[in-house]
mmCIF file of C-alpha atoms in Angstrom:
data_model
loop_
_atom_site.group_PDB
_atom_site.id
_atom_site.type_symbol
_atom_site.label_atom_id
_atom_site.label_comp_id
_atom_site.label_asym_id
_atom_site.label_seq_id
_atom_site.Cartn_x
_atom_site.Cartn_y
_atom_site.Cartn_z
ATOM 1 C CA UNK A 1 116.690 59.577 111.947
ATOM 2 C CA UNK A 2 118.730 61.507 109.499
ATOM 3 C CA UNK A 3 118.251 60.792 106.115
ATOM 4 C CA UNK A 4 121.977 60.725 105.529
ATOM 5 C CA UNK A 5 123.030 58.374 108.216
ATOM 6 C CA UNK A 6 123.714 55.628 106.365
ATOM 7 C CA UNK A 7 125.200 56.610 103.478
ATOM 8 C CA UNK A 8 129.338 56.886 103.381
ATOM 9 C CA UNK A 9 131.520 60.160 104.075
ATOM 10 C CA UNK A 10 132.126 60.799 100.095
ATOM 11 C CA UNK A 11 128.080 60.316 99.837
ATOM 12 C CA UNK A 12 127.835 62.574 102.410
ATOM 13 C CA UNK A 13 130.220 65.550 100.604
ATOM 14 C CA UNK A 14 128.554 64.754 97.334
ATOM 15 C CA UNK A 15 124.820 65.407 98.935
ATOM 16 C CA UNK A 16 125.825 68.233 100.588
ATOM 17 C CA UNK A 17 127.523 70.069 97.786
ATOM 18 C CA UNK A 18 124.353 68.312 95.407
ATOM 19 C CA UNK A 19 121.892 69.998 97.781
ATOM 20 C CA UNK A 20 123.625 73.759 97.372
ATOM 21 C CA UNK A 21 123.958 73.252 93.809
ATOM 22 C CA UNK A 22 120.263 72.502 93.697
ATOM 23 C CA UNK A 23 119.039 75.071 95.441
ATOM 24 C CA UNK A 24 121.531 77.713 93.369
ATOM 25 C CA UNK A 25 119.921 76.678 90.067
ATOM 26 C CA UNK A 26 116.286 76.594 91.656
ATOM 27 C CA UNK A 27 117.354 80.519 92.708
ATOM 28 C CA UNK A 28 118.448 81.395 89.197
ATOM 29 C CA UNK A 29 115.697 79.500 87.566
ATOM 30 C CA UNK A 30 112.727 81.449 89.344
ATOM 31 C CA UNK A 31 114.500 84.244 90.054
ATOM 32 C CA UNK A 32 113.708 87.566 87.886
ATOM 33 C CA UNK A 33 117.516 87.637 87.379
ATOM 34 C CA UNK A 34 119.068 87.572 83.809
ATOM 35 C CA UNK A 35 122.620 87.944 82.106
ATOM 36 C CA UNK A 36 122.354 89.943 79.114
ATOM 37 C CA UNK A 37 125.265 88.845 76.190
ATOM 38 C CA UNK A 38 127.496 91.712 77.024
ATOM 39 C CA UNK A 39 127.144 91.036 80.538
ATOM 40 C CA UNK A 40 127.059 94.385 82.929
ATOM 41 C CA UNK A 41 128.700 95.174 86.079
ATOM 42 C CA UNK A 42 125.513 94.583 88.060
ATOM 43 C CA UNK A 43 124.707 91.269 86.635
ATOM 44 C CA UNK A 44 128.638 90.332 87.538
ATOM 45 C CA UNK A 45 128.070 91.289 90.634
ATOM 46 C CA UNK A 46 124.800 88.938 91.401
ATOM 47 C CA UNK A 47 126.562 85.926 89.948
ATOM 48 C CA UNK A 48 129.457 86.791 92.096
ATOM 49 C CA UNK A 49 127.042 86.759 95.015
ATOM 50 C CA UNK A 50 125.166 83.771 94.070
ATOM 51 C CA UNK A 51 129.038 81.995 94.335
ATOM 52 C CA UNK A 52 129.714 83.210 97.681
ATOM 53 C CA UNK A 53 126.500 82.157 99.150
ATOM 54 C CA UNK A 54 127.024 78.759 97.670
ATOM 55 C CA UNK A 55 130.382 78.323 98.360
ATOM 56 C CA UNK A 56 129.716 79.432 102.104
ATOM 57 C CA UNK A 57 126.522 77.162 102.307
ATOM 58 C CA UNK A 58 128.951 74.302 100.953
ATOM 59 C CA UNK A 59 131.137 75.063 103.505
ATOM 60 C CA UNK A 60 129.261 74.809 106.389
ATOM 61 C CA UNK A 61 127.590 71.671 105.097
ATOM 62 C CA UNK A 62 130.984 69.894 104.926
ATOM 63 C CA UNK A 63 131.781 71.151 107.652
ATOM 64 C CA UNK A 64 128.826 69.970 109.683
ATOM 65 C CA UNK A 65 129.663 66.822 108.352
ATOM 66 C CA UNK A 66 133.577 66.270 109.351
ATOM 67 C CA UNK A 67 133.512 68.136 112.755
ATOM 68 C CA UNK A 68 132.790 64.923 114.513
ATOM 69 C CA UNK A 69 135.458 63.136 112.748
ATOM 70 C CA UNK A 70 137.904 65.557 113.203
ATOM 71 C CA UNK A 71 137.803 65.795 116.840
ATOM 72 C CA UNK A 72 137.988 61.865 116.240
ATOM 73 C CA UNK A 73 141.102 62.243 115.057
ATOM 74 C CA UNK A 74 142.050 64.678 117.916
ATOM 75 C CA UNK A 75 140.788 62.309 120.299
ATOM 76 C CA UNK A 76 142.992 59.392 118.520
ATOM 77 C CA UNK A 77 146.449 61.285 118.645
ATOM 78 C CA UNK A 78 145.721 61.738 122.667
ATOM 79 C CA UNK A 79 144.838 57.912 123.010
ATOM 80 C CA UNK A 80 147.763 56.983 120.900
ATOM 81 C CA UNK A 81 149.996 58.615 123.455
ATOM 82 C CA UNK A 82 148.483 57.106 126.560
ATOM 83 C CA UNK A 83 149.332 54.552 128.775
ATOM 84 C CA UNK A 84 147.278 52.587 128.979
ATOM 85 C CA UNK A 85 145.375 53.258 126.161
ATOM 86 C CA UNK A 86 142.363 55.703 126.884
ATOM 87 C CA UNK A 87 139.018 55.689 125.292
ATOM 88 C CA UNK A 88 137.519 57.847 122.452
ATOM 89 C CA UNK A 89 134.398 59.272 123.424
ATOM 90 C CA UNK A 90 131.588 59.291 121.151
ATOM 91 C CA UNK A 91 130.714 62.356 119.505
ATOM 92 C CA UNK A 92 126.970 62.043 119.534
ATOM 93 C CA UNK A 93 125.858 60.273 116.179
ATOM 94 C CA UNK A 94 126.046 59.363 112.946
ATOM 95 C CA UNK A 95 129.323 58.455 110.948
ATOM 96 C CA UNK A 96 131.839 59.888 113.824
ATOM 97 C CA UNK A 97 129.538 57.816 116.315
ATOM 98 C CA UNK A 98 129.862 54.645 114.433
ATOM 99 C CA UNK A 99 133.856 54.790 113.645
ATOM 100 C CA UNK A 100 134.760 55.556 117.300
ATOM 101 C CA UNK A 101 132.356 52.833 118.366
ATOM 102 C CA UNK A 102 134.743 50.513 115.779
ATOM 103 C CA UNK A 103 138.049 52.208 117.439
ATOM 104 C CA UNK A 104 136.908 51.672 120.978
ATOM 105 C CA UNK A 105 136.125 47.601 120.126
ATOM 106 C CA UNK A 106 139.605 47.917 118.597
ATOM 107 C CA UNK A 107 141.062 49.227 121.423
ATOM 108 C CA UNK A 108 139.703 46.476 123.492
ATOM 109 C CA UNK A 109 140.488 44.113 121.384
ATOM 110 C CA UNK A 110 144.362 45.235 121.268
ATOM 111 C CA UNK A 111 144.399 44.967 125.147
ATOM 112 C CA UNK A 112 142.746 41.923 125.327
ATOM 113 C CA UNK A 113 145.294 40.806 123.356
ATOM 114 C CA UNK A 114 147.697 41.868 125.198
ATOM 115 C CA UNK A 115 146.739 40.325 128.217
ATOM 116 C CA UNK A 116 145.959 37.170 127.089
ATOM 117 C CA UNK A 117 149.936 37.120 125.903
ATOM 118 C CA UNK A 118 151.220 38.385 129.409
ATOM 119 C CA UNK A 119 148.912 36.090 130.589
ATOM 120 C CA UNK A 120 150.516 33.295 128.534
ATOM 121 C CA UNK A 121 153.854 34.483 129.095
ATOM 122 C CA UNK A 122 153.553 34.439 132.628
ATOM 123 C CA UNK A 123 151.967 30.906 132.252
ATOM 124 C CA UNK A 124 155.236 29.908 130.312
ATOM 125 C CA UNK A 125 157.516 31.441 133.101
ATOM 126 C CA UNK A 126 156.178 30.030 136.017
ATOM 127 C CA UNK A 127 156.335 26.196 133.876
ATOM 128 C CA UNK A 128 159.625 26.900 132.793
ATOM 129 C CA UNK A 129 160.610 27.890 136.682
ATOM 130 C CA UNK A 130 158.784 24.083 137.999
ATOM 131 C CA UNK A 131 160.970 22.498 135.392
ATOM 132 C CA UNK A 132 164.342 23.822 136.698
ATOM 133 C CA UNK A 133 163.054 23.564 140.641
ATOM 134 C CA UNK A 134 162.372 19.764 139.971
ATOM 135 C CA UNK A 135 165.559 19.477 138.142
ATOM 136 C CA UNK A 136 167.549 20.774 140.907
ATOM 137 C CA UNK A 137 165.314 19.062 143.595
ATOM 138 C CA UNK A 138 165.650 15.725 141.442
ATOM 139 C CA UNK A 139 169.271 16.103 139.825
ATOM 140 C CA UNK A 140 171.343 18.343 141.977
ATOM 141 C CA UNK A 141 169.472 17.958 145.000
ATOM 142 C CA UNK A 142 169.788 14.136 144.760
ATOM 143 C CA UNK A 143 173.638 14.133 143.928
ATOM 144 C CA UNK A 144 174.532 16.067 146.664
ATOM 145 C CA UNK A 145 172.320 14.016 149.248
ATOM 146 C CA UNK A 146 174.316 11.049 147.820
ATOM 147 C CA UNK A 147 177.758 12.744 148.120
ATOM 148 C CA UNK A 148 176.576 13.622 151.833
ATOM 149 C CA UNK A 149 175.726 10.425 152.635
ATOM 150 C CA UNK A 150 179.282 9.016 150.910
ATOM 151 C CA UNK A 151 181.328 11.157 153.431
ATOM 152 C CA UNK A 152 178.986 10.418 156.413
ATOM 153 C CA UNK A 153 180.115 6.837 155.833
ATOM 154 C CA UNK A 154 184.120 7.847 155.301
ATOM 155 C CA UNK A 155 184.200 9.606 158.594
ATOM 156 C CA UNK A 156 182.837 6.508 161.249
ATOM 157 C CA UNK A 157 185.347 4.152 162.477
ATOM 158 C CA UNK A 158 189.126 3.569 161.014
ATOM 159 C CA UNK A 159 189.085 7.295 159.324
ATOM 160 C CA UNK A 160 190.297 9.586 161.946
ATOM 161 C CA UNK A 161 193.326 11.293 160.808
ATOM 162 C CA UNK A 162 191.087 12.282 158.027
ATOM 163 C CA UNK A 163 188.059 13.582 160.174
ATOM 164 C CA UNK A 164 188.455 17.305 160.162
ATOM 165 C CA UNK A 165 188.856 17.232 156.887
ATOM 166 C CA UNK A 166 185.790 15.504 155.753
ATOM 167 C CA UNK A 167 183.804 17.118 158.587
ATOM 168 C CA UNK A 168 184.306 20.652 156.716
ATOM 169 C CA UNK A 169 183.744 19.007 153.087
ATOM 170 C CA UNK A 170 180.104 17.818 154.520
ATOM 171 C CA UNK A 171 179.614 20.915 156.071
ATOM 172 C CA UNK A 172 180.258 22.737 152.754
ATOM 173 C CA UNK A 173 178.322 19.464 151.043
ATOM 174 C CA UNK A 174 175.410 20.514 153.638
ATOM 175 C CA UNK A 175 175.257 23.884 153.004
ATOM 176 C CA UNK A 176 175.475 23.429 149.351
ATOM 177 C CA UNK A 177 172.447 21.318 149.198
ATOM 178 C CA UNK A 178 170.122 23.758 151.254
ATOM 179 C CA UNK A 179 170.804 26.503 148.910
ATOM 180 C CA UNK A 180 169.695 24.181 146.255
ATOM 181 C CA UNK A 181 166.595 23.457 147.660
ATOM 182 C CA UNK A 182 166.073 27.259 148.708
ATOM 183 C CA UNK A 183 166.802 28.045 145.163
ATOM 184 C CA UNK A 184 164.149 25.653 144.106
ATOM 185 C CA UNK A 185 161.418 26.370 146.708
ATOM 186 C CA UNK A 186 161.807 30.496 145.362
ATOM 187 C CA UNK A 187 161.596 28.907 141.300
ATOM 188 C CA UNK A 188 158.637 27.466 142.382
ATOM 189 C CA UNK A 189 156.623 27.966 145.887
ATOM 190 C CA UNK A 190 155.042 24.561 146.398
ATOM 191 C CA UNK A 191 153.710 25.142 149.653
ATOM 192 C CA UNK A 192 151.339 27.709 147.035
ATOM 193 C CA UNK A 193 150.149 24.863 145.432
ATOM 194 C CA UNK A 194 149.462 22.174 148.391
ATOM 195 C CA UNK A 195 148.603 24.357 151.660
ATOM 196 C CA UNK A 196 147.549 28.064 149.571
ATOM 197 C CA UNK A 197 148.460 31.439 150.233
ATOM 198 C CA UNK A 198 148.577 31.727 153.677
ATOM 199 C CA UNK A 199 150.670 29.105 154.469
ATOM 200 C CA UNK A 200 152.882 29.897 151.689
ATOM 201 C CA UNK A 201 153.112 33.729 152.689
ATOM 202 C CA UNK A 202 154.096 32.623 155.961
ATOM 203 C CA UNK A 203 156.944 30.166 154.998
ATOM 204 C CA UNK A 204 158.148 32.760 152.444
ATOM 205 C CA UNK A 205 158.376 34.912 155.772
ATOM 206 C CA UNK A 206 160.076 32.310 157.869
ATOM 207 C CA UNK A 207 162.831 31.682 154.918
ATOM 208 C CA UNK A 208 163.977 35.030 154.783
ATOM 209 C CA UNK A 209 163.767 36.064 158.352
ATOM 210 C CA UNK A 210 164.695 33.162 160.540
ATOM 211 C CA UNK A 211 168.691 33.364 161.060
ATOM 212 C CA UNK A 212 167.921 36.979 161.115
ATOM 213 C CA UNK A 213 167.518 39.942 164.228
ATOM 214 C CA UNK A 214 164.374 41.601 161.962
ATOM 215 C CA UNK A 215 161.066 41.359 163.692
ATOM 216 C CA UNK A 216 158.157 40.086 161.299
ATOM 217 C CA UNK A 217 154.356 40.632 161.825
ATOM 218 C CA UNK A 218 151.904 38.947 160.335
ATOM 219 C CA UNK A 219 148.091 40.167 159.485
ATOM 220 C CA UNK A 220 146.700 37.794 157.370
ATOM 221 C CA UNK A 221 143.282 37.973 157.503
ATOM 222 C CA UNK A 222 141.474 34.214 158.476
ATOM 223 C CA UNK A 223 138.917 32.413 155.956
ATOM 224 C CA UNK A 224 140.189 34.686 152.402
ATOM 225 C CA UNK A 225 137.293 34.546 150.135
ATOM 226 C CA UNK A 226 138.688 31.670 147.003
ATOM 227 C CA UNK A 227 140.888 33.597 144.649
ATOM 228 C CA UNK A 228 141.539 31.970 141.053
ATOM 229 C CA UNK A 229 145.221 30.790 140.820
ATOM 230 C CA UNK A 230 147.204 33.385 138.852
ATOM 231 C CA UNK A 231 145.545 36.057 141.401
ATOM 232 C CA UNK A 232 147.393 33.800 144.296
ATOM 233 C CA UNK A 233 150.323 33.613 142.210
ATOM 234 C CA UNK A 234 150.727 37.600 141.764
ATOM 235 C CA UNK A 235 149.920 38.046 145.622
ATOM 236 C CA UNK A 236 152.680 35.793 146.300
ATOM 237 C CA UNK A 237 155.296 37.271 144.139
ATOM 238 C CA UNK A 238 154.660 40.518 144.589
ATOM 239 C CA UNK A 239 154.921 39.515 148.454
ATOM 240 C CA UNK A 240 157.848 37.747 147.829
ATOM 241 C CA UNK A 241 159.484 40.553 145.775
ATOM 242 C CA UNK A 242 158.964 42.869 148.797
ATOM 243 C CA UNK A 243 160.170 40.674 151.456
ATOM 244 C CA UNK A 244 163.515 40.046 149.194
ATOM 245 C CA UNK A 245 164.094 43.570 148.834
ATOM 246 C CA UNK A 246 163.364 44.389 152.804
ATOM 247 C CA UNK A 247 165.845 41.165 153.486
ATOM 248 C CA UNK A 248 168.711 42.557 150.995
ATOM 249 C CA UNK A 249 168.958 45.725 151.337
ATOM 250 C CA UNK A 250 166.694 47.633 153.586
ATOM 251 C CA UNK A 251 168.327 46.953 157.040
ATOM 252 C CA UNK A 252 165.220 47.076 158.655
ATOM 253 C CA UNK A 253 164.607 45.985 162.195
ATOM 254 C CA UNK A 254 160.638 45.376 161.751
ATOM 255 C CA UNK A 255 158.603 44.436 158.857
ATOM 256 C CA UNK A 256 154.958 44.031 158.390
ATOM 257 C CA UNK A 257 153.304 42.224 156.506
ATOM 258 C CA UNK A 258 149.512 42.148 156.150
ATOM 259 C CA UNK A 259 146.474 40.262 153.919
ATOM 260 C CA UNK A 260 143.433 41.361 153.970
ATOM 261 C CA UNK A 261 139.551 42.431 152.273
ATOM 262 C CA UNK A 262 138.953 45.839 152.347
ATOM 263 C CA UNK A 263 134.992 45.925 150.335
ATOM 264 C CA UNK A 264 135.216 44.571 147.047
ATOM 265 C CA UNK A 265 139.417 44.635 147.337
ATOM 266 C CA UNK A 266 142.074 41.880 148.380
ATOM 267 C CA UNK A 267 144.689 44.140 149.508
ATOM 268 C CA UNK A 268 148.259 43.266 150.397
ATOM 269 C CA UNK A 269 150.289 45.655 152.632
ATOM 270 C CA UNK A 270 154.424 44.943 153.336
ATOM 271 C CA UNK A 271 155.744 47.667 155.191
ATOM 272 C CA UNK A 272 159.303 48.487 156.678
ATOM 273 C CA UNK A 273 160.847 50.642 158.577
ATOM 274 C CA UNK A 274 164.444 50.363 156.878
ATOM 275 C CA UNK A 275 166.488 53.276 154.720
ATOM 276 C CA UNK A 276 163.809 53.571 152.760
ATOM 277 C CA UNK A 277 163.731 53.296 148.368
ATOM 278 C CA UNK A 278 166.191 55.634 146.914
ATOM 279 C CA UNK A 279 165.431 58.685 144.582
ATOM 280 C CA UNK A 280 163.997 57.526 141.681
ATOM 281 C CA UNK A 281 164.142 53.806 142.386
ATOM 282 C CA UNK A 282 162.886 51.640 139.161
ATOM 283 C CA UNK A 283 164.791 48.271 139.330
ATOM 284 C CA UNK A 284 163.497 45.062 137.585
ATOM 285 C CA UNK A 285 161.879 44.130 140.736
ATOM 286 C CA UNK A 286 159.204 47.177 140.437
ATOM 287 C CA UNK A 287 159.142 46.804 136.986
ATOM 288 C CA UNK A 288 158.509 43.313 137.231
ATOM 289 C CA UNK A 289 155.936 43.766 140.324
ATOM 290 C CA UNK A 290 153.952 46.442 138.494
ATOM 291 C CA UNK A 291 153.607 44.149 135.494
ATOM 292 C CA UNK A 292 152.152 41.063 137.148
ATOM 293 C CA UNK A 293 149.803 43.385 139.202
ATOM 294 C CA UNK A 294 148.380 45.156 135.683
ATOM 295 C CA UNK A 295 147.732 41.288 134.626
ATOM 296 C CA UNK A 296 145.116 40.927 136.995
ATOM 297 C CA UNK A 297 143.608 44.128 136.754
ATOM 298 C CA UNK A 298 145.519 45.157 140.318
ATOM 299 C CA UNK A 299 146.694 48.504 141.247
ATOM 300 C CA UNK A 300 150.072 48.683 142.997
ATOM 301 C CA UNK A 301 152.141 51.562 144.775
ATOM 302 C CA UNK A 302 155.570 51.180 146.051
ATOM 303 C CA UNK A 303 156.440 54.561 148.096
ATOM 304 C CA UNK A 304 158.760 55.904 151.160
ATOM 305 C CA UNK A 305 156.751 55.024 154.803
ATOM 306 C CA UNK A 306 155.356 57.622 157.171
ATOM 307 C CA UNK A 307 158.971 57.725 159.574
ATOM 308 C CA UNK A 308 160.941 56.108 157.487
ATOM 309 C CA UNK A 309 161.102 52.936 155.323
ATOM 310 C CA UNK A 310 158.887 51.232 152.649
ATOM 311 C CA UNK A 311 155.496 50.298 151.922
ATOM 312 C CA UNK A 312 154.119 48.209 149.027
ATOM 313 C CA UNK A 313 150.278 47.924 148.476
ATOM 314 C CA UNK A 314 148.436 45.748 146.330
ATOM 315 C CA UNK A 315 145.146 46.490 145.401
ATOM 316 C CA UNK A 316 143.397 43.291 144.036
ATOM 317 C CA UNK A 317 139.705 43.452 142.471
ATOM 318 C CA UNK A 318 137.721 40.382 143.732
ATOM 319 C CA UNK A 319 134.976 41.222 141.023
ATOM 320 C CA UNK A 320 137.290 40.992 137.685
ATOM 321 C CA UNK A 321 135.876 41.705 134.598
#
């Protein structure tokens, strides 16, 4: 163990520049040298030596000693430009080995923190999306059942002359009220919460598909391994995400969609064969997909398909640390 290792970096100067100091005065004290009163050239010139040796040996002492922490700081000005943020490595001992062991516990303390407040901003999202789905299911939802119900009664018997028109007010009533409640089940996907994924993945593929000519297949492989509930809820968005986008604008005639365990990996494939993203596509939909995904520890790539079209993977760790 180095007899300096726990002593502080100004200890560490001072016993390096104590140690040439000492050895310069042990020189000059058993050395034959002298300096007359009227010192001569020659005796200039040995004290002149005896400097630049100890000003060299100094030198190289200090710098033994903040080499490691320089490249510390090298290493620092990389990490602080990363995304996200890298690791120092550890430069092999002693003061520069302790600090970067601090900096790399800060590090993961920072994006611990971090995820814990995605993590509680996502919680916070998702409650605040159940409120307003049971407010329209409970308020709007309600009033317009009522209101349908008020003009199935005005159009029976003794209201003819005024059929037509109350048969294209409920129509408009009718459609009204299942935008409500499609609006509500995309807030919040119940069908997540009572049957699971599967069954939810495959409602959120009848919903946007059904009045549609777009051919959907489904791979979802049976008997999933249990998955905690904010990895279910990032499957299902970013699935969701990527079947909106197919159904708005990618004019695709076949989509794919597929759910599977590939080793230690969930993996979710949608796939299209539509125009395809444009150059340079970064909407609020990727932005928002590649966000949930990093909460989870996922990896996600959205990229143009082999002959044309789409394809969004998610890559889900089933061991999480």
């Amino acid at each position: 163990m180095s007899p300096t290792r726990g002593l502080s970096l100004s200890s560490r100067v001072i016993a390096s520049n104590g140690v040439v100091f000492l050895l310069g005065t042990a020189v000059l004290a058993f050395s034959p040298a002298t300096v007359s009163r009227q010192p001569v050239i020659s005796e200039l010139v040995v004290l002149l030596v005896g400097l630049g040796i100890m000003i060299v040996a100094n030198s190289f002492l200090v710098r033994v000693a903040l080499t490691p922490l320089d490249r510390l700081v090298t290493q620092l000005d990389q990490v602080r430009s990363n995304e996200p943020l890298a690791r120092v490595s550890d430069p092999g001992g002693g003061l520069a080995h302790r600090l970067s062991l601090a900096v790399n516990d800060l590090l993961d303390r920072i994006e611990a923190g971090q995820r814990q407040n995605a993590v509680s901003a996502l919680a916070a999202q998702e409650a605040e999306r159940s409120r307003i789905a049971q407010e329209l299911h409970d308020g709007v939802g309600q009033s317009l059942t009522a209101v349908l119900l008020e003009l199935g009664a005005l159009s029976g018997p003794g209201h003819a002359p005024a059929e037509p028109a109350l048969a294209r007010l409920r129509e408009g009533v009718r459609a009204s009220l299942d935008e409500v409640r499609s609006v509500a089940r995309h807030l919040r996907p119940h069908v997540l919460e009572d049957l699971g994924l599967r069954s939810a993945l495959a409602a959120l593929t009848n919903d946007l598909f059904t009045t549609g000519d777009v051919l959907v297949r489904r791979g979802i492989l049976p008997g999933l391994p249990a998955l905690p509930d904010d990895v279910e809820l990032v499957v299902f968005r970013v699935a969701q995400e990527a079947l909106t986008n197919v159904a708005r604008h990618a004019r695709a005639r076949t989509v794919e969609l597929a759910l599977s365990t590939v080793g230690a990996q969930l993996v979710l494939v949608v796939a299209d064969d539509g125009r395809g993203l444009p150059p340079g596509a970064a909407g609020t939909g990727l932005r928002g997909m590649h966000e949930r995904a990093a909460l989870i520890g996922a990896r996600l790539h959205v990229g143009r398909r082999d002959g044309g079209g789409t394809v969004v993977e998610l890559r889900v760790p089933l061991e999480r640390p």
